[in-house]
Amino acid sequence: MARISFSFLCPASWYFTVPTVSPFLRQRVALLGLFCISCLLLLMFIMDFRHWGASLPRDRQYERKQLAILGDLVKDLPLEFDFLFSQSQAEVISGKQEGVYAWIGINFVLGRFDHEDESEAETSQELAAGRRRTVGILDMGGASLQIAYEVPTSTSVLPPKQEEAAKILLAEFNLGCDVQHTEHVYRVYVTTFLGFGGNFARQRYEELVLNETLNKNRLLGQKTGLSPDNPFLDPCLPVGLTDVLERNGHILHIRGKGDWATCGALLRPLLARSNTSHASLNGIYQSPIDFNNSEFYGFSEFFYCTEDVLRIGGHYHGPTFAKAAQDYCGMAWSVLTQRFKDGLFSSHADEHRLKYQCFKSAWMYQVLHEGFHFPYDYSNLRTAQLVYDREVQWTLGAILYKTRFLPLRDLRQEGVRQAHGSWFRLSFVYNHYLFFACILVVLLAIILYLLRLRRIHHRQTRASAPLDLLWIEEVVPMIGGQVGP
């Protein structure tokens, strides 16, 4: 009897034979069932392979995305621009590098790298260090949070684990012309906290609220948040605002309660603090800050939370900010939307800002005072978007760091506005000096060239005089001989 052989591309090849044609119905049904089972196994294998490919470590997925972006960058840049560019010049910087560059950028703009004379030093500490006090930075985006500030040379003895953590989080670099200028060495503590930005913090908070509410409903037999008539009262949203949360097939109806103090209390577990005195957010080691002799600038969400709606950006005062945020959260949503329509808020504010201002202000407050341990009456923090009418980005610090062997220490700035004028005047004067010098060089070259031509002409004249005399002596007798009888 003829046979048909089937093989499948599986981890091990499976071979079997069945009759080609059989007059019996039972054999036909068996053949059809075996074929269906084989197809089902093959489909399960394909689906499992796809699942395995999708379940790659997240780091590997991010790495592939980074490589793809860098590949496109290296390929497209030479097509769009004429400057010299090589593949080695494209890289993904770490959060630590970004923090260091941002710290360099803001301190350069503020002129804090200008080394003062003894008569100009403001404090005894600056006099001892021979340089001005630098400022720290706080930057909260949508996904991450960053802090960077200068720390003095460590004099205290730390436990081995904390000492190792401190070494990892500290960056030391020289901004002088060469390595011999040790007074230009800066030691900066810098840390990036992923998931602690304003938007990601809101997502984490919503997941926490949803899980806790569903667990309480299950244990106590309640139905809180399962319908619009029985919503969960969210203290982090303005009074009367309604919303719906959806996570993993679960739905939770919420309504704003506008209780800013309660909102802050609910947010504290998300800080993930430890009980150690030298730990900040997520249990990460934090170098001590001398709050009596320090200065900080807050960017991004620190500025938006204080200015876009509350209109108190700039100099930060904890009690004033807390009072303004509490009053905002306690307002009815209808009142806030009407004020928004009347243009009483910043032009940068939108409905998304109005909706989550209560939450984000509470989160910023908790991060600053509970996470980073800033005193509630700390008076040396400024929230800003522009510094001296210019936006400060980490890219400026990257350029300065890459060119750190240029004479950065010789830059003298009273302030950036004055510095712009002084730089203009200096460049104007130097350009005129250079222009006159070039003219003198050209005139000198022309004079030398003319003198050389004159000298060559004199030499040719002297050389041709004997030849003329010789020609006369030879020609005159000939002429005399021809004229005679």
PDB file of C-alpha atoms in Angstrom, residues 4-257:
ATOM      1  CA  ILE A   4       2.517   9.478   2.476  1.00  0.00           C
ATOM      2  CA  SER A   5       5.205  10.941   4.796  1.00  0.00           C
ATOM      3  CA  PHE A   6       4.579  14.157   6.852  1.00  0.00           C
ATOM      4  CA  SER A   7       7.375  16.192   8.488  1.00  0.00           C
ATOM      5  CA  PHE A   8       7.089  19.344  10.645  1.00  0.00           C
ATOM      6  CA  LEU A   9       9.728  21.994  11.385  1.00  0.00           C
ATOM      7  CA  CYS A  10       9.623  21.612  15.153  1.00  0.00           C
ATOM      8  CA  PRO A  11      12.439  21.302  17.710  1.00  0.00           C
ATOM      9  CA  ALA A  12      12.588  17.657  16.653  1.00  0.00           C
ATOM     10  CA  SER A  13      11.315  16.520  13.268  1.00  0.00           C
ATOM     11  CA  TRP A  14       8.324  14.292  13.469  1.00  0.00           C
ATOM     12  CA  TYR A  15       7.755  11.725  10.740  1.00  0.00           C
ATOM     13  CA  PHE A  16       4.870   9.343  10.325  1.00  0.00           C
ATOM     14  CA  THR A  17       3.033   7.550   7.502  1.00  0.00           C
ATOM     15  CA  VAL A  18      -0.633   7.032   6.808  1.00  0.00           C
ATOM     16  CA  PRO A  19      -2.463   5.193   4.106  1.00  0.00           C
ATOM     17  CA  THR A  20      -3.065   7.193   0.928  1.00  0.00           C
ATOM     18  CA  VAL A  21      -6.705   6.300   0.439  1.00  0.00           C
ATOM     19  CA  SER A  22      -8.927   4.075   2.498  1.00  0.00           C
ATOM     20  CA  PRO A  23     -12.453   3.051   1.839  1.00  0.00           C
ATOM     21  CA  PHE A  24     -13.195   2.957   5.525  1.00  0.00           C
ATOM     22  CA  LEU A  25     -14.713   6.111   7.131  1.00  0.00           C
ATOM     23  CA  ARG A  26     -12.957   5.506  10.473  1.00  0.00           C
ATOM     24  CA  GLN A  27      -9.522   5.759   8.882  1.00  0.00           C
ATOM     25  CA  ARG A  28     -10.481   8.950   7.088  1.00  0.00           C
ATOM     26  CA  VAL A  29     -11.636  10.546  10.340  1.00  0.00           C
ATOM     27  CA  ALA A  30      -8.429   9.452  12.063  1.00  0.00           C
ATOM     28  CA  LEU A  31      -6.353  10.960   9.270  1.00  0.00           C
ATOM     29  CA  LEU A  32      -8.232  14.258   9.478  1.00  0.00           C
ATOM     30  CA  GLY A  33      -7.904  14.391  13.284  1.00  0.00           C
ATOM     31  CA  LEU A  34      -4.189  13.680  13.149  1.00  0.00           C
ATOM     32  CA  PHE A  35      -3.703  16.429  10.613  1.00  0.00           C
ATOM     33  CA  CYS A  36      -5.637  18.932  12.765  1.00  0.00           C
ATOM     34  CA  ILE A  37      -3.621  18.023  15.868  1.00  0.00           C
ATOM     35  CA  SER A  38      -0.379  18.492  13.957  1.00  0.00           C
ATOM     36  CA  CYS A  39      -1.481  21.936  12.728  1.00  0.00           C
ATOM     37  CA  LEU A  40      -2.497  22.892  16.259  1.00  0.00           C
ATOM     38  CA  LEU A  41       0.888  21.889  17.656  1.00  0.00           C
ATOM     39  CA  LEU A  42       2.644  23.868  14.939  1.00  0.00           C
ATOM     40  CA  LEU A  43       0.506  26.940  15.696  1.00  0.00           C
ATOM     41  CA  MET A  44       1.215  26.643  19.419  1.00  0.00           C
ATOM     42  CA  PHE A  45       4.923  26.488  18.694  1.00  0.00           C
ATOM     43  CA  ILE A  46       4.767  29.637  16.518  1.00  0.00           C
ATOM     44  CA  MET A  47       2.801  31.545  19.161  1.00  0.00           C
ATOM     45  CA  ASP A  48       5.217  30.450  21.860  1.00  0.00           C
ATOM     46  CA  PHE A  49       8.148  31.633  19.740  1.00  0.00           C
ATOM     47  CA  ARG A  50       6.536  35.052  19.284  1.00  0.00           C
ATOM     48  CA  HIS A  51       5.856  35.264  23.006  1.00  0.00           C
ATOM     49  CA  TRP A  52       9.473  34.408  23.741  1.00  0.00           C
ATOM     50  CA  GLY A  53      10.622  37.137  21.368  1.00  0.00           C
ATOM     51  CA  ALA A  54       8.283  39.682  22.984  1.00  0.00           C
ATOM     52  CA  SER A  55       9.410  38.734  26.487  1.00  0.00           C
ATOM     53  CA  LEU A  56      13.001  39.787  25.978  1.00  0.00           C
ATOM     54  CA  PRO A  57      14.464  41.761  28.868  1.00  0.00           C
ATOM     55  CA  ARG A  58      13.350  45.367  28.809  1.00  0.00           C
ATOM     56  CA  ASP A  59      16.951  46.519  28.852  1.00  0.00           C
ATOM     57  CA  ARG A  60      17.610  44.598  25.649  1.00  0.00           C
ATOM     58  CA  GLN A  61      14.573  46.186  24.008  1.00  0.00           C
ATOM     59  CA  TYR A  62      15.733  49.655  25.034  1.00  0.00           C
ATOM     60  CA  GLU A  63      19.215  48.853  23.768  1.00  0.00           C
ATOM     61  CA  ARG A  64      17.838  47.834  20.386  1.00  0.00           C
ATOM     62  CA  LYS A  65      15.804  51.037  20.163  1.00  0.00           C
ATOM     63  CA  GLN A  66      18.866  53.106  21.046  1.00  0.00           C
ATOM     64  CA  LEU A  67      20.962  51.370  18.402  1.00  0.00           C
ATOM     65  CA  ALA A  68      18.238  51.906  15.810  1.00  0.00           C
ATOM     66  CA  ILE A  69      17.984  55.611  16.632  1.00  0.00           C
ATOM     67  CA  LEU A  70      21.748  56.041  16.541  1.00  0.00           C
ATOM     68  CA  GLY A  71      21.894  54.196  13.220  1.00  0.00           C
ATOM     69  CA  ASP A  72      19.350  56.547  11.677  1.00  0.00           C
ATOM     70  CA  LEU A  73      21.182  59.541  13.139  1.00  0.00           C
ATOM     71  CA  VAL A  74      24.539  58.520  11.727  1.00  0.00           C
ATOM     72  CA  LYS A  75      22.940  57.821   8.355  1.00  0.00           C
ATOM     73  CA  ASP A  76      20.802  60.961   8.038  1.00  0.00           C
ATOM     74  CA  LEU A  77      23.047  63.670   9.505  1.00  0.00           C
ATOM     75  CA  PRO A  78      25.602  63.685   6.665  1.00  0.00           C
ATOM     76  CA  LEU A  79      22.710  63.957   4.197  1.00  0.00           C
ATOM     77  CA  GLU A  80      21.206  67.021   5.890  1.00  0.00           C
ATOM     78  CA  PHE A  81      24.313  68.923   7.022  1.00  0.00           C
ATOM     79  CA  ASP A  82      27.717  69.659   5.536  1.00  0.00           C
ATOM     80  CA  PHE A  83      29.823  69.567   8.703  1.00  0.00           C
ATOM     81  CA  LEU A  84      32.203  66.706   9.405  1.00  0.00           C
ATOM     82  CA  PHE A  85      30.504  63.946  11.379  1.00  0.00           C
ATOM     83  CA  SER A  86      31.658  60.469  12.313  1.00  0.00           C
ATOM     84  CA  GLN A  87      29.830  57.550  13.890  1.00  0.00           C
ATOM     85  CA  SER A  88      31.915  57.781  17.052  1.00  0.00           C
ATOM     86  CA  GLN A  89      30.453  61.224  17.786  1.00  0.00           C
ATOM     87  CA  ALA A  90      26.925  59.835  18.355  1.00  0.00           C
ATOM     88  CA  GLU A  91      26.276  58.269  21.749  1.00  0.00           C
ATOM     89  CA  VAL A  92      23.588  57.888  24.400  1.00  0.00           C
ATOM     90  CA  ILE A  93      24.638  59.715  27.554  1.00  0.00           C
ATOM     91  CA  SER A  94      23.792  58.393  30.975  1.00  0.00           C
ATOM     92  CA  GLY A  95      21.617  60.135  33.537  1.00  0.00           C
ATOM     93  CA  LYS A  96      24.750  60.955  35.507  1.00  0.00           C
ATOM     94  CA  GLN A  97      26.328  62.686  32.506  1.00  0.00           C
ATOM     95  CA  GLU A  98      23.162  64.649  31.838  1.00  0.00           C
ATOM     96  CA  GLY A  99      23.067  65.827  35.452  1.00  0.00           C
ATOM     97  CA  VAL A 100      26.699  66.916  35.389  1.00  0.00           C
ATOM     98  CA  TYR A 101      26.230  68.790  32.108  1.00  0.00           C
ATOM     99  CA  ALA A 102      23.107  70.539  33.412  1.00  0.00           C
ATOM    100  CA  TRP A 103      24.974  71.535  36.575  1.00  0.00           C
ATOM    101  CA  ILE A 104      27.875  72.949  34.542  1.00  0.00           C
ATOM    102  CA  GLY A 105      25.482  74.843  32.262  1.00  0.00           C
ATOM    103  CA  ILE A 106      23.556  76.683  34.998  1.00  0.00           C
ATOM    104  CA  ASN A 107      26.681  77.571  36.971  1.00  0.00           C
ATOM    105  CA  PHE A 108      28.407  78.869  33.852  1.00  0.00           C
ATOM    106  CA  VAL A 109      25.436  81.085  32.975  1.00  0.00           C
ATOM    107  CA  LEU A 110      25.364  82.432  36.530  1.00  0.00           C
ATOM    108  CA  GLY A 111      29.105  83.129  36.411  1.00  0.00           C
ATOM    109  CA  ARG A 112      29.867  80.815  39.339  1.00  0.00           C
ATOM    110  CA  PHE A 113      33.075  79.566  37.743  1.00  0.00           C
ATOM    111  CA  ASP A 114      34.640  83.038  38.045  1.00  0.00           C
ATOM    112  CA  HIS A 115      37.405  82.895  40.611  1.00  0.00           C
ATOM    113  CA  GLU A 116      37.279  85.910  42.878  1.00  0.00           C
ATOM    114  CA  ASP A 117      40.135  87.827  44.401  1.00  0.00           C
ATOM    115  CA  GLU A 118      40.494  87.870  48.168  1.00  0.00           C
ATOM    116  CA  SER A 119      38.923  91.320  48.335  1.00  0.00           C
ATOM    117  CA  GLU A 120      35.905  90.148  46.320  1.00  0.00           C
ATOM    118  CA  ALA A 121      35.190  86.901  48.168  1.00  0.00           C
ATOM    119  CA  GLU A 122      31.815  86.970  49.878  1.00  0.00           C
ATOM    120  CA  THR A 123      32.412  84.495  52.680  1.00  0.00           C
ATOM    121  CA  SER A 124      35.300  82.945  54.501  1.00  0.00           C
ATOM    122  CA  GLN A 125      34.512  79.632  52.828  1.00  0.00           C
ATOM    123  CA  GLU A 126      34.812  81.196  49.378  1.00  0.00           C
ATOM    124  CA  LEU A 127      38.039  82.865  50.464  1.00  0.00           C
ATOM    125  CA  ALA A 128      39.436  79.531  51.591  1.00  0.00           C
ATOM    126  CA  ALA A 129      38.342  77.783  48.414  1.00  0.00           C
ATOM    127  CA  GLY A 130      39.435  80.633  46.169  1.00  0.00           C
ATOM    128  CA  ARG A 131      36.247  80.441  44.137  1.00  0.00           C
ATOM    129  CA  ARG A 132      32.571  81.354  44.236  1.00  0.00           C
ATOM    130  CA  ARG A 133      29.876  79.140  45.681  1.00  0.00           C
ATOM    131  CA  THR A 134      28.133  77.044  43.029  1.00  0.00           C
ATOM    132  CA  VAL A 135      24.409  76.326  42.857  1.00  0.00           C
ATOM    133  CA  GLY A 136      22.619  72.992  42.838  1.00  0.00           C
ATOM    134  CA  ILE A 137      19.874  71.982  40.423  1.00  0.00           C
ATOM    135  CA  LEU A 138      16.552  70.175  40.762  1.00  0.00           C
ATOM    136  CA  ASP A 139      14.874  69.034  37.560  1.00  0.00           C
ATOM    137  CA  MET A 140      11.589  67.118  37.418  1.00  0.00           C
ATOM    138  CA  GLY A 141      10.290  66.009  34.037  1.00  0.00           C
ATOM    139  CA  GLY A 142       7.401  63.775  33.141  1.00  0.00           C
ATOM    140  CA  ALA A 143       9.258  60.497  33.669  1.00  0.00           C
ATOM    141  CA  SER A 144      12.324  61.198  35.800  1.00  0.00           C
ATOM    142  CA  LEU A 145      13.694  63.419  38.544  1.00  0.00           C
ATOM    143  CA  GLN A 146      17.245  64.689  38.910  1.00  0.00           C
ATOM    144  CA  ILE A 147      19.330  66.422  41.555  1.00  0.00           C
ATOM    145  CA  ALA A 148      22.935  67.652  41.333  1.00  0.00           C
ATOM    146  CA  TYR A 149      25.012  69.808  43.679  1.00  0.00           C
ATOM    147  CA  GLU A 150      28.624  70.337  44.689  1.00  0.00           C
ATOM    148  CA  VAL A 151      29.853  68.577  47.796  1.00  0.00           C
ATOM    149  CA  PRO A 152      33.037  69.322  49.724  1.00  0.00           C
ATOM    150  CA  THR A 153      35.824  66.834  50.227  1.00  0.00           C
ATOM    151  CA  SER A 154      34.500  64.137  52.504  1.00  0.00           C
ATOM    152  CA  THR A 155      35.788  64.398  56.037  1.00  0.00           C
ATOM    153  CA  SER A 156      33.349  62.029  57.763  1.00  0.00           C
ATOM    154  CA  VAL A 157      33.769  58.275  57.905  1.00  0.00           C
ATOM    155  CA  LEU A 158      30.892  56.358  56.338  1.00  0.00           C
ATOM    156  CA  PRO A 159      29.967  52.678  56.590  1.00  0.00           C
ATOM    157  CA  PRO A 160      31.435  50.574  53.770  1.00  0.00           C
ATOM    158  CA  LYS A 161      28.113  50.269  51.895  1.00  0.00           C
ATOM    159  CA  GLN A 162      27.385  54.002  52.051  1.00  0.00           C
ATOM    160  CA  GLU A 163      30.950  54.855  51.102  1.00  0.00           C
ATOM    161  CA  GLU A 164      30.707  52.638  48.028  1.00  0.00           C
ATOM    162  CA  ALA A 165      27.346  54.198  47.092  1.00  0.00           C
ATOM    163  CA  ALA A 166      28.797  57.684  47.527  1.00  0.00           C
ATOM    164  CA  LYS A 167      31.642  56.916  45.112  1.00  0.00           C
ATOM    165  CA  ILE A 168      29.224  55.772  42.434  1.00  0.00           C
ATOM    166  CA  LEU A 169      27.027  58.877  42.731  1.00  0.00           C
ATOM    167  CA  LEU A 170      29.860  61.415  42.818  1.00  0.00           C
ATOM    168  CA  ALA A 171      31.482  62.941  39.731  1.00  0.00           C
ATOM    169  CA  GLU A 172      34.812  64.754  39.978  1.00  0.00           C
ATOM    170  CA  PHE A 173      36.170  66.798  37.071  1.00  0.00           C
ATOM    171  CA  ASN A 174      38.570  69.662  36.324  1.00  0.00           C
ATOM    172  CA  LEU A 175      37.299  72.742  34.478  1.00  0.00           C
ATOM    173  CA  GLY A 176      40.672  74.461  34.361  1.00  0.00           C
ATOM    174  CA  CYS A 177      43.099  74.716  31.464  1.00  0.00           C
ATOM    175  CA  ASP A 178      45.140  71.743  32.577  1.00  0.00           C
ATOM    176  CA  VAL A 179      45.320  69.169  35.327  1.00  0.00           C
ATOM    177  CA  GLN A 180      47.743  71.271  37.382  1.00  0.00           C
ATOM    178  CA  HIS A 181      45.045  73.805  38.259  1.00  0.00           C
ATOM    179  CA  THR A 182      43.547  71.788  41.086  1.00  0.00           C
ATOM    180  CA  GLU A 183      41.530  74.754  42.376  1.00  0.00           C
ATOM    181  CA  HIS A 184      39.239  74.164  39.393  1.00  0.00           C
ATOM    182  CA  VAL A 185      38.371  70.602  40.401  1.00  0.00           C
ATOM    183  CA  TYR A 186      34.682  70.205  41.233  1.00  0.00           C
ATOM    184  CA  ARG A 187      33.069  67.317  43.090  1.00  0.00           C
ATOM    185  CA  VAL A 188      29.372  66.933  42.300  1.00  0.00           C
ATOM    186  CA  TYR A 189      26.736  64.588  43.665  1.00  0.00           C
ATOM    187  CA  VAL A 190      24.259  63.683  40.910  1.00  0.00           C
ATOM    188  CA  THR A 191      21.401  61.187  40.850  1.00  0.00           C
ATOM    189  CA  THR A 192      18.564  60.436  38.439  1.00  0.00           C
ATOM    190  CA  PHE A 193      15.364  58.820  39.716  1.00  0.00           C
ATOM    191  CA  LEU A 194      13.426  57.053  36.967  1.00  0.00           C
ATOM    192  CA  GLY A 195       9.684  56.885  37.546  1.00  0.00           C
ATOM    193  CA  PHE A 196       9.669  59.887  39.882  1.00  0.00           C
ATOM    194  CA  GLY A 197       8.654  62.469  37.283  1.00  0.00           C
ATOM    195  CA  GLY A 198       5.255  64.133  37.510  1.00  0.00           C
ATOM    196  CA  ASN A 199       3.416  61.996  34.938  1.00  0.00           C
ATOM    197  CA  PHE A 200       4.892  58.654  35.990  1.00  0.00           C
ATOM    198  CA  ALA A 201       4.228  59.456  39.626  1.00  0.00           C
ATOM    199  CA  ARG A 202       0.566  60.051  38.743  1.00  0.00           C
ATOM    200  CA  GLN A 203       0.418  56.640  37.025  1.00  0.00           C
ATOM    201  CA  ARG A 204       1.941  54.939  40.047  1.00  0.00           C
ATOM    202  CA  TYR A 205      -0.523  56.730  42.313  1.00  0.00           C
ATOM    203  CA  GLU A 206      -3.496  55.660  40.178  1.00  0.00           C
ATOM    204  CA  GLU A 207      -2.361  52.033  40.243  1.00  0.00           C
ATOM    205  CA  LEU A 208      -2.001  52.231  44.019  1.00  0.00           C
ATOM    206  CA  VAL A 209      -5.482  53.722  44.432  1.00  0.00           C
ATOM    207  CA  LEU A 210      -7.059  51.163  42.091  1.00  0.00           C
ATOM    208  CA  ASN A 211      -5.458  48.141  43.774  1.00  0.00           C
ATOM    209  CA  GLU A 212      -6.225  49.294  47.311  1.00  0.00           C
ATOM    210  CA  THR A 213      -9.824  50.171  46.461  1.00  0.00           C
ATOM    211  CA  LEU A 214     -10.476  46.826  44.770  1.00  0.00           C
ATOM    212  CA  ASN A 215      -8.929  44.949  47.692  1.00  0.00           C
ATOM    213  CA  LYS A 216     -11.113  46.820  50.179  1.00  0.00           C
ATOM    214  CA  ASN A 217     -14.170  46.129  48.095  1.00  0.00           C
ATOM    215  CA  ARG A 218     -13.318  42.437  48.051  1.00  0.00           C
ATOM    216  CA  LEU A 219     -12.620  42.195  51.784  1.00  0.00           C
ATOM    217  CA  LEU A 220     -15.426  44.436  53.046  1.00  0.00           C
ATOM    218  CA  GLY A 221     -18.003  43.702  50.389  1.00  0.00           C
ATOM    219  CA  GLN A 222     -18.121  47.305  49.213  1.00  0.00           C
ATOM    220  CA  LYS A 223     -18.640  48.715  45.720  1.00  0.00           C
ATOM    221  CA  THR A 224     -16.633  51.927  45.944  1.00  0.00           C
ATOM    222  CA  GLY A 225     -15.718  53.273  42.521  1.00  0.00           C
ATOM    223  CA  LEU A 226     -17.605  50.628  40.576  1.00  0.00           C
ATOM    224  CA  SER A 227     -20.255  53.077  39.361  1.00  0.00           C
ATOM    225  CA  PRO A 228     -20.544  56.850  38.827  1.00  0.00           C
ATOM    226  CA  ASP A 229     -23.060  57.010  41.686  1.00  0.00           C
ATOM    227  CA  ASN A 230     -20.553  55.603  44.174  1.00  0.00           C
ATOM    228  CA  PRO A 231     -17.172  57.028  43.075  1.00  0.00           C
ATOM    229  CA  PHE A 232     -13.841  56.917  44.851  1.00  0.00           C
ATOM    230  CA  LEU A 233     -13.153  60.338  46.374  1.00  0.00           C
ATOM    231  CA  ASP A 234      -9.689  61.334  45.187  1.00  0.00           C
ATOM    232  CA  PRO A 235      -8.062  63.962  47.446  1.00  0.00           C
ATOM    233  CA  CYS A 236      -5.515  64.765  44.714  1.00  0.00           C
ATOM    234  CA  LEU A 237      -8.053  66.140  42.226  1.00  0.00           C
ATOM    235  CA  PRO A 238     -10.012  69.437  42.420  1.00  0.00           C
ATOM    236  CA  VAL A 239     -13.436  69.342  44.026  1.00  0.00           C
ATOM    237  CA  GLY A 240     -16.138  67.982  41.733  1.00  0.00           C
ATOM    238  CA  LEU A 241     -13.879  66.789  38.898  1.00  0.00           C
ATOM    239  CA  THR A 242     -14.925  63.339  37.636  1.00  0.00           C
ATOM    240  CA  ASP A 243     -12.721  60.809  35.881  1.00  0.00           C
ATOM    241  CA  VAL A 244     -12.457  57.091  35.109  1.00  0.00           C
ATOM    242  CA  LEU A 245      -9.384  54.900  35.686  1.00  0.00           C
ATOM    243  CA  GLU A 246      -8.816  51.807  33.545  1.00  0.00           C
ATOM    244  CA  ARG A 247      -6.100  49.287  34.382  1.00  0.00           C
ATOM    245  CA  ASN A 248      -5.880  45.658  33.263  1.00  0.00           C
ATOM    246  CA  GLY A 249      -9.567  45.434  32.500  1.00  0.00           C
ATOM    247  CA  HIS A 250     -10.621  47.057  35.788  1.00  0.00           C
ATOM    248  CA  ILE A 251     -12.545  50.336  35.866  1.00  0.00           C
ATOM    249  CA  LEU A 252     -12.668  52.773  38.763  1.00  0.00           C
ATOM    250  CA  HIS A 253     -14.897  55.848  38.824  1.00  0.00           C
ATOM    251  CA  ILE A 254     -13.350  58.741  40.774  1.00  0.00           C
ATOM    252  CA  ARG A 255     -14.430  62.206  41.854  1.00  0.00           C
ATOM    253  CA  GLY A 256     -12.166  64.978  43.096  1.00  0.00           C
ATOM    254  CA  LYS A 257     -12.194  65.742  46.812  1.00  0.00           C
TER     255      LYS A 257
END
